[in-house]
PDB file of C-alpha atoms in Angstrom:
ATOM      1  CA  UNK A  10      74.376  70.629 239.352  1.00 43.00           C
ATOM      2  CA  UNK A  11      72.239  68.096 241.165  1.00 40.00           C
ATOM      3  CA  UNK A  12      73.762  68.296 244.722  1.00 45.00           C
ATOM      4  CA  UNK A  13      72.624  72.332 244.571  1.00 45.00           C
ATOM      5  CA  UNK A  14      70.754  72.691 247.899  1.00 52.00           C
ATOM      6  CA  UNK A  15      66.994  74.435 248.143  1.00 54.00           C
ATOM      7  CA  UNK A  16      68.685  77.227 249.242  1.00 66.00           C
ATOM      8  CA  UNK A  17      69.896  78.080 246.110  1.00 81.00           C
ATOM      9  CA  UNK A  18      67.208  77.078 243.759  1.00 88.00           C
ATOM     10  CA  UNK A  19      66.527  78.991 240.672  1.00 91.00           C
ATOM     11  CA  UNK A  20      63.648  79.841 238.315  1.00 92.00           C
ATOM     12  CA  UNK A  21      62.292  81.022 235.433  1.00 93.00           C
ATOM     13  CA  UNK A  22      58.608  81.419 233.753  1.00 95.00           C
ATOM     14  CA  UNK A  23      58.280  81.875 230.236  1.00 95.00           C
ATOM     15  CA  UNK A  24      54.383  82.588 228.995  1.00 96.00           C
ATOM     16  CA  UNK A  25      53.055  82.717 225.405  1.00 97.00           C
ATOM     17  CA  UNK A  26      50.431  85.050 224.329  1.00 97.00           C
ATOM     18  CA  UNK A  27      48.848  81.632 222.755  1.00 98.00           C
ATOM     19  CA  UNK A  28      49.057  78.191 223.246  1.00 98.00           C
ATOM     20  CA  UNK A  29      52.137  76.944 221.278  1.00 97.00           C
ATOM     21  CA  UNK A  30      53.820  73.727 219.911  1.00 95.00           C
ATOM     22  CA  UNK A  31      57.479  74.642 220.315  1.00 95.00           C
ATOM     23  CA  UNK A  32      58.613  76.425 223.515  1.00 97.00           C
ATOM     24  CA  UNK A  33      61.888  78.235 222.633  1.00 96.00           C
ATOM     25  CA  UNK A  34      63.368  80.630 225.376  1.00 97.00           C
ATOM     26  CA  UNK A  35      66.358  82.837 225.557  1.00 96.00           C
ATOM     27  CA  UNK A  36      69.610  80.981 226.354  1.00 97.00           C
ATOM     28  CA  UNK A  37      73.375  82.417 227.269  1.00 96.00           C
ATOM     29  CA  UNK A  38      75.918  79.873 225.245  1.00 96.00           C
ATOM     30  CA  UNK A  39      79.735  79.970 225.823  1.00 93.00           C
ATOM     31  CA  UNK A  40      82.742  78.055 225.204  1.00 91.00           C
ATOM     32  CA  UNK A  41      83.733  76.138 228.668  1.00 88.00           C
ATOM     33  CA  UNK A  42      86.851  78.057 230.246  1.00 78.00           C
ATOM     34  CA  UNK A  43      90.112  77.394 228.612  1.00 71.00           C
ATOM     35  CA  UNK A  44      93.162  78.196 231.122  1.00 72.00           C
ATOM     36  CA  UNK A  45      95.612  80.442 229.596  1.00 75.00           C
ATOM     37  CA  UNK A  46      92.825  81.688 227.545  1.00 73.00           C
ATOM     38  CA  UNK A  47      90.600  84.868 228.314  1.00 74.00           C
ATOM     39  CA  UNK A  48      87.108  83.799 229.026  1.00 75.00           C
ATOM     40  CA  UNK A  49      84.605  83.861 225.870  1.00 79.00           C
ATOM     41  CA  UNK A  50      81.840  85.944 226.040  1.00 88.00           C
ATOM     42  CA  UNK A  51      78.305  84.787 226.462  1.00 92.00           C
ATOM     43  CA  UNK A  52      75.701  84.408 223.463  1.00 95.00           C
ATOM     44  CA  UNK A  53      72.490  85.019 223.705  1.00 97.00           C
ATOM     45  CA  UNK A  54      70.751  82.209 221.483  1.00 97.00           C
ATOM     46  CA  UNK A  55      67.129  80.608 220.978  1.00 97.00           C
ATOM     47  CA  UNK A  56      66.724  77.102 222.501  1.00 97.00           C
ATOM     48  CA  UNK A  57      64.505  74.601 221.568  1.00 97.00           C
ATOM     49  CA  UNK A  58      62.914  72.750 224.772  1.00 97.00           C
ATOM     50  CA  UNK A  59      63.066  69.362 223.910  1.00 96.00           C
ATOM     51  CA  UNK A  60      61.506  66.303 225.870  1.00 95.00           C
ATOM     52  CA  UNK A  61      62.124  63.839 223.013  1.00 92.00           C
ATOM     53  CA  UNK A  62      65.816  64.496 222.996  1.00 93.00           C
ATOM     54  CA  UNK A  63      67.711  62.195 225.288  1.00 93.00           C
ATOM     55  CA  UNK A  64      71.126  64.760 225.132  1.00 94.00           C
ATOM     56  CA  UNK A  65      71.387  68.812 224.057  1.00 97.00           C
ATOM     57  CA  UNK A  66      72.290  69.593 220.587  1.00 96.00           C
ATOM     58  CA  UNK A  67      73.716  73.262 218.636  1.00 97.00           C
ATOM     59  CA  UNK A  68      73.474  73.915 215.152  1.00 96.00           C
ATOM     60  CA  UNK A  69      76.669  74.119 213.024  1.00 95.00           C
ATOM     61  CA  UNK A  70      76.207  78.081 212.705  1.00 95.00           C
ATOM     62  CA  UNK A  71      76.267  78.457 216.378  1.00 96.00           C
ATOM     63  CA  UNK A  72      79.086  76.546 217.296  1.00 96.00           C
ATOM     64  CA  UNK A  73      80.501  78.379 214.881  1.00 95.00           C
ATOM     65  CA  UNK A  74      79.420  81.909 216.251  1.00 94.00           C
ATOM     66  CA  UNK A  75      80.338  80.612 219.773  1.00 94.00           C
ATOM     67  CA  UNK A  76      83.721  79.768 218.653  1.00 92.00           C
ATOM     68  CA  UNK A  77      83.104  76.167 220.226  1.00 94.00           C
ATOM     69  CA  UNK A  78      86.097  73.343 219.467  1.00 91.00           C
ATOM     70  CA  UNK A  79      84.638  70.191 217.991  1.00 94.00           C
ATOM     71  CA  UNK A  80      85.285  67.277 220.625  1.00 94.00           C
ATOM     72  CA  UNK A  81      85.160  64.459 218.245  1.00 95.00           C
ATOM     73  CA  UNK A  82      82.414  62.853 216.143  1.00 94.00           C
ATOM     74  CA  UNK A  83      79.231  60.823 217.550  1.00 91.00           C
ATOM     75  CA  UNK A  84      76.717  59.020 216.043  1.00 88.00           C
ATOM     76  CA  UNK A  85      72.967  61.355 216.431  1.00 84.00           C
ATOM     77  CA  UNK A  86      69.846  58.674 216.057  1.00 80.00           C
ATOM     78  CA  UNK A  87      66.810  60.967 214.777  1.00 75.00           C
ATOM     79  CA  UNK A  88      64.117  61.652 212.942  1.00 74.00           C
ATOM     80  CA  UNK A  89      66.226  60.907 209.310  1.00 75.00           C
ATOM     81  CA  UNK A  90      67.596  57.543 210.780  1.00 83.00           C
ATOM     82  CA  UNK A  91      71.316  57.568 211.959  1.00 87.00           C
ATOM     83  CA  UNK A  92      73.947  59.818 211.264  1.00 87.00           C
ATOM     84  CA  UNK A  93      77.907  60.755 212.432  1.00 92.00           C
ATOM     85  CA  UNK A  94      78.157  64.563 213.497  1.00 94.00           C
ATOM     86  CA  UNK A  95      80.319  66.812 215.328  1.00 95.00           C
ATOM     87  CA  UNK A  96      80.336  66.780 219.083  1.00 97.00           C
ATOM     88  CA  UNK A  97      80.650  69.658 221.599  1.00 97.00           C
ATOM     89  CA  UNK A  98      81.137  70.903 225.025  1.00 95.00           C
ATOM     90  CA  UNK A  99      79.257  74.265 225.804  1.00 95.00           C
ATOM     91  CA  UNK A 100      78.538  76.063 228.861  1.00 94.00           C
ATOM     92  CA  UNK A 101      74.443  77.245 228.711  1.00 95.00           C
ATOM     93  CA  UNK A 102      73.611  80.227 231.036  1.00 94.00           C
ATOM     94  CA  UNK A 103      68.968  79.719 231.307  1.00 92.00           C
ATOM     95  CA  UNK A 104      67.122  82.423 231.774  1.00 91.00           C
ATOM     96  CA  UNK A 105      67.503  81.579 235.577  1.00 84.00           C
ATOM     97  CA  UNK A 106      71.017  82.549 235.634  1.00 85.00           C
ATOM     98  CA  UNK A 107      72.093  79.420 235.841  1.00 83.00           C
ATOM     99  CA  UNK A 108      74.725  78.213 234.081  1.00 84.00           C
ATOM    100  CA  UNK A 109      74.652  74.017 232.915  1.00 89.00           C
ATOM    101  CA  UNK A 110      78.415  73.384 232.645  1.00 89.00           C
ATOM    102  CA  UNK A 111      80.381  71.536 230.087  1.00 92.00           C
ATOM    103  CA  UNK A 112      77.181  70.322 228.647  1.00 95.00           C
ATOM    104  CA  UNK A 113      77.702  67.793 225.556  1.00 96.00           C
ATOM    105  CA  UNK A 114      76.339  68.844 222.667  1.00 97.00           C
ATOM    106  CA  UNK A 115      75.441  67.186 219.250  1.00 96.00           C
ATOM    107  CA  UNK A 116      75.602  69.276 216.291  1.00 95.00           C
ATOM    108  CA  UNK A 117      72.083  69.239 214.463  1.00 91.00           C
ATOM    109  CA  UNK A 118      70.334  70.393 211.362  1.00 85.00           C
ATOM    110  CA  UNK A 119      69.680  74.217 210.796  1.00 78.00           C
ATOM    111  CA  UNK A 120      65.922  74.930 210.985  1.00 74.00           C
ATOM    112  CA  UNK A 121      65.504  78.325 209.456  1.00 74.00           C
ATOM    113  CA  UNK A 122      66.467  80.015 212.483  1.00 83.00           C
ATOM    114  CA  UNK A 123      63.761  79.151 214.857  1.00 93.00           C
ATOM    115  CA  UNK A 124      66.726  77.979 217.275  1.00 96.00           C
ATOM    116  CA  UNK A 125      70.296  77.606 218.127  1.00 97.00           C
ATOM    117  CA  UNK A 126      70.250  74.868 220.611  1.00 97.00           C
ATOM    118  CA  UNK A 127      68.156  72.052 221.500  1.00 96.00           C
ATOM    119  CA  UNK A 128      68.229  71.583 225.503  1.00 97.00           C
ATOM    120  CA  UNK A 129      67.038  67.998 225.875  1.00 97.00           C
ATOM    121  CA  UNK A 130      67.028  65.443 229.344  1.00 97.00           C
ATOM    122  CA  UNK A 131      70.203  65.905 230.075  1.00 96.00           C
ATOM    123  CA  UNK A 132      69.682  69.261 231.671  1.00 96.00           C
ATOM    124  CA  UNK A 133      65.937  69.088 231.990  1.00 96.00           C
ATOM    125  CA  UNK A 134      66.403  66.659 234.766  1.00 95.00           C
ATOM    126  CA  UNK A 135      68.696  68.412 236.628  1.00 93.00           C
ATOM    127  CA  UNK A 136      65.098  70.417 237.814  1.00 93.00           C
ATOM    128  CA  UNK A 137      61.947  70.779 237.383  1.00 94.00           C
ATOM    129  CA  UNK A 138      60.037  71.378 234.449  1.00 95.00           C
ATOM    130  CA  UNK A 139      56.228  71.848 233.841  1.00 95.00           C
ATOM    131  CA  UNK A 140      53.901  73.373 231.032  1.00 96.00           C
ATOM    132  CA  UNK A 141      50.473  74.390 231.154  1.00 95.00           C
ATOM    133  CA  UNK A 142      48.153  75.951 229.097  1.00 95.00           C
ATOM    134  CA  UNK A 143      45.757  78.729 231.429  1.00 94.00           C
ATOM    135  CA  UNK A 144      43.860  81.070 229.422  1.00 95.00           C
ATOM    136  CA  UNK A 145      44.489  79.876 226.297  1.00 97.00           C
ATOM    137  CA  UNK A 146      48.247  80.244 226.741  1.00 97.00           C
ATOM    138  CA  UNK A 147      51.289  78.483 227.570  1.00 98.00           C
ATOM    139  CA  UNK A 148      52.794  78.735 230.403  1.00 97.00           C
ATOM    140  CA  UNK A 149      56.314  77.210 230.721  1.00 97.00           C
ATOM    141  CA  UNK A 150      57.964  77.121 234.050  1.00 95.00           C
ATOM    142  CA  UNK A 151      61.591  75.351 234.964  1.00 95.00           C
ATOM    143  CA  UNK A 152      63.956  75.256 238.260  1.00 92.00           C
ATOM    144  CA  UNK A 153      67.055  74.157 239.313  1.00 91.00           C
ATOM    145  CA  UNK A 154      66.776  71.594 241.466  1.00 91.00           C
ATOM    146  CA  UNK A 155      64.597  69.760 241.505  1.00 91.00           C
ATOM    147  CA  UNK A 156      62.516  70.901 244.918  1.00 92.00           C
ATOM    148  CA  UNK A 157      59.735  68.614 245.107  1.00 89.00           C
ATOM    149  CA  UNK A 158      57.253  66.469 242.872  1.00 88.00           C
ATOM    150  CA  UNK A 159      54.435  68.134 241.067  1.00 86.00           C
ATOM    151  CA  UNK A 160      51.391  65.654 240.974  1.00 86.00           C
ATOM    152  CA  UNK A 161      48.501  66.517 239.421  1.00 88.00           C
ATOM    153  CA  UNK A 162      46.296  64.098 240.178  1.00 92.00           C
ATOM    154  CA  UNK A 163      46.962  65.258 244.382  1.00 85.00           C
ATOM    155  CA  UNK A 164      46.068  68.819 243.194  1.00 84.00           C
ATOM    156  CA  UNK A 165      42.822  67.343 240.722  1.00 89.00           C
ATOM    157  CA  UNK A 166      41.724  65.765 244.088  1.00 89.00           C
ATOM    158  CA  UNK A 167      41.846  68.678 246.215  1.00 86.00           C
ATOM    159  CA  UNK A 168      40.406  71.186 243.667  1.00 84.00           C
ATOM    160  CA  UNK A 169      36.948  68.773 243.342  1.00 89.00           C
ATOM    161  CA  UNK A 170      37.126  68.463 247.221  1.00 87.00           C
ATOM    162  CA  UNK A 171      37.136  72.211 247.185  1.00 84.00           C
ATOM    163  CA  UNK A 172      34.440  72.388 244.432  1.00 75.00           C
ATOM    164  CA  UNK A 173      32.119  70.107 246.401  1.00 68.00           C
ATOM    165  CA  UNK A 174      32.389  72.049 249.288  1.00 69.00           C
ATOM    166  CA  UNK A 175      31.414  75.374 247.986  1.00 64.00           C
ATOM    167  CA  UNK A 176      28.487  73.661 246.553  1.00 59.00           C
ATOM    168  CA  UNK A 177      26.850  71.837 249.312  1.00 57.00           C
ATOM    169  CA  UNK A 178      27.137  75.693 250.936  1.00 52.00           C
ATOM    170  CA  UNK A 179      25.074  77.317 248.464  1.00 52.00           C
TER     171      UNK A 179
END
């Protein structure tokens, strides 16, 4: 995924009718390709954005829907202290269209069906990824690859310089 040139780069923008907490976006899931097997078909799930999350994680009910094999067992450091759970590989298809292959996943607790998967730093830094909160919304915005850094204090700089300007004109 990283050595994709600019060429092909990817996006998506996701924006919320109000500033929000959680930023959960529409996400394609599928088994990885098994040879001899016909291809699964692709999910459409609810994943979690996560920052805080050094790996991705699926709850047991979608592995379950998404027919994914359990790869072993791995111990998931969280929020309710360590504990052993099941381990997957999934394919994830962003709203992009791009597809994350043979992702590991960690299964994770159920949370009343606000998600499906939790997409944490192991994809996020494939790209880039940036949040912001115009009008009273969110805006969420991520690409694949990363293209170049986004440095706000640069942009903070130049928007004052352009503020000063207009004013010494009036």
């Amino acid at each position: 995924m990283g050595s994709l040139n600019p060429t092909s780069a990817k996006a998506f923008t996701a924006v919320f009718s109000r500033v929000v907490s959680e930023v959960i976006t529409p996400v394609g899931v599928v088994a990885p390709f098994i040879p001899d097997q016909p291809p699964a078909e692709v999910l459409p799930m609810k994943a979690l954005w996560d920052t805080g999350a050094t790996h991705c994680s699926v709850t047991k009910d979608a592995a379950e829907r998404a027919k994914l094999p359990a790869i072993g067992r791995a111990i998931v450091s969280g929020v309710h202290g360590a504990q052993e759970r099941d381990e997957y590989y999934l394919n994830l298809v962003l709203p992009n269209q791009v597809t994350a292959s043979l992702v590991r996943a960690t299964e994770c607790d159920e949370d009343e069906g606000i998600f499906d998967v939790i997409i944490g730093m192991s994809v996020i830094t494939l790209g880039d990824f940036a949040i912001s909160h115009p009008d009273e919304k969110t805006l969420f915005s991520f690409r694949i690859p990363s293209l170049e850094g986004i440095d706000f204090v640069e942009q903070a700089a130049e928007h004052a310089k352009r503020g000063a300007s207009s004013a010494s004109v009036g």
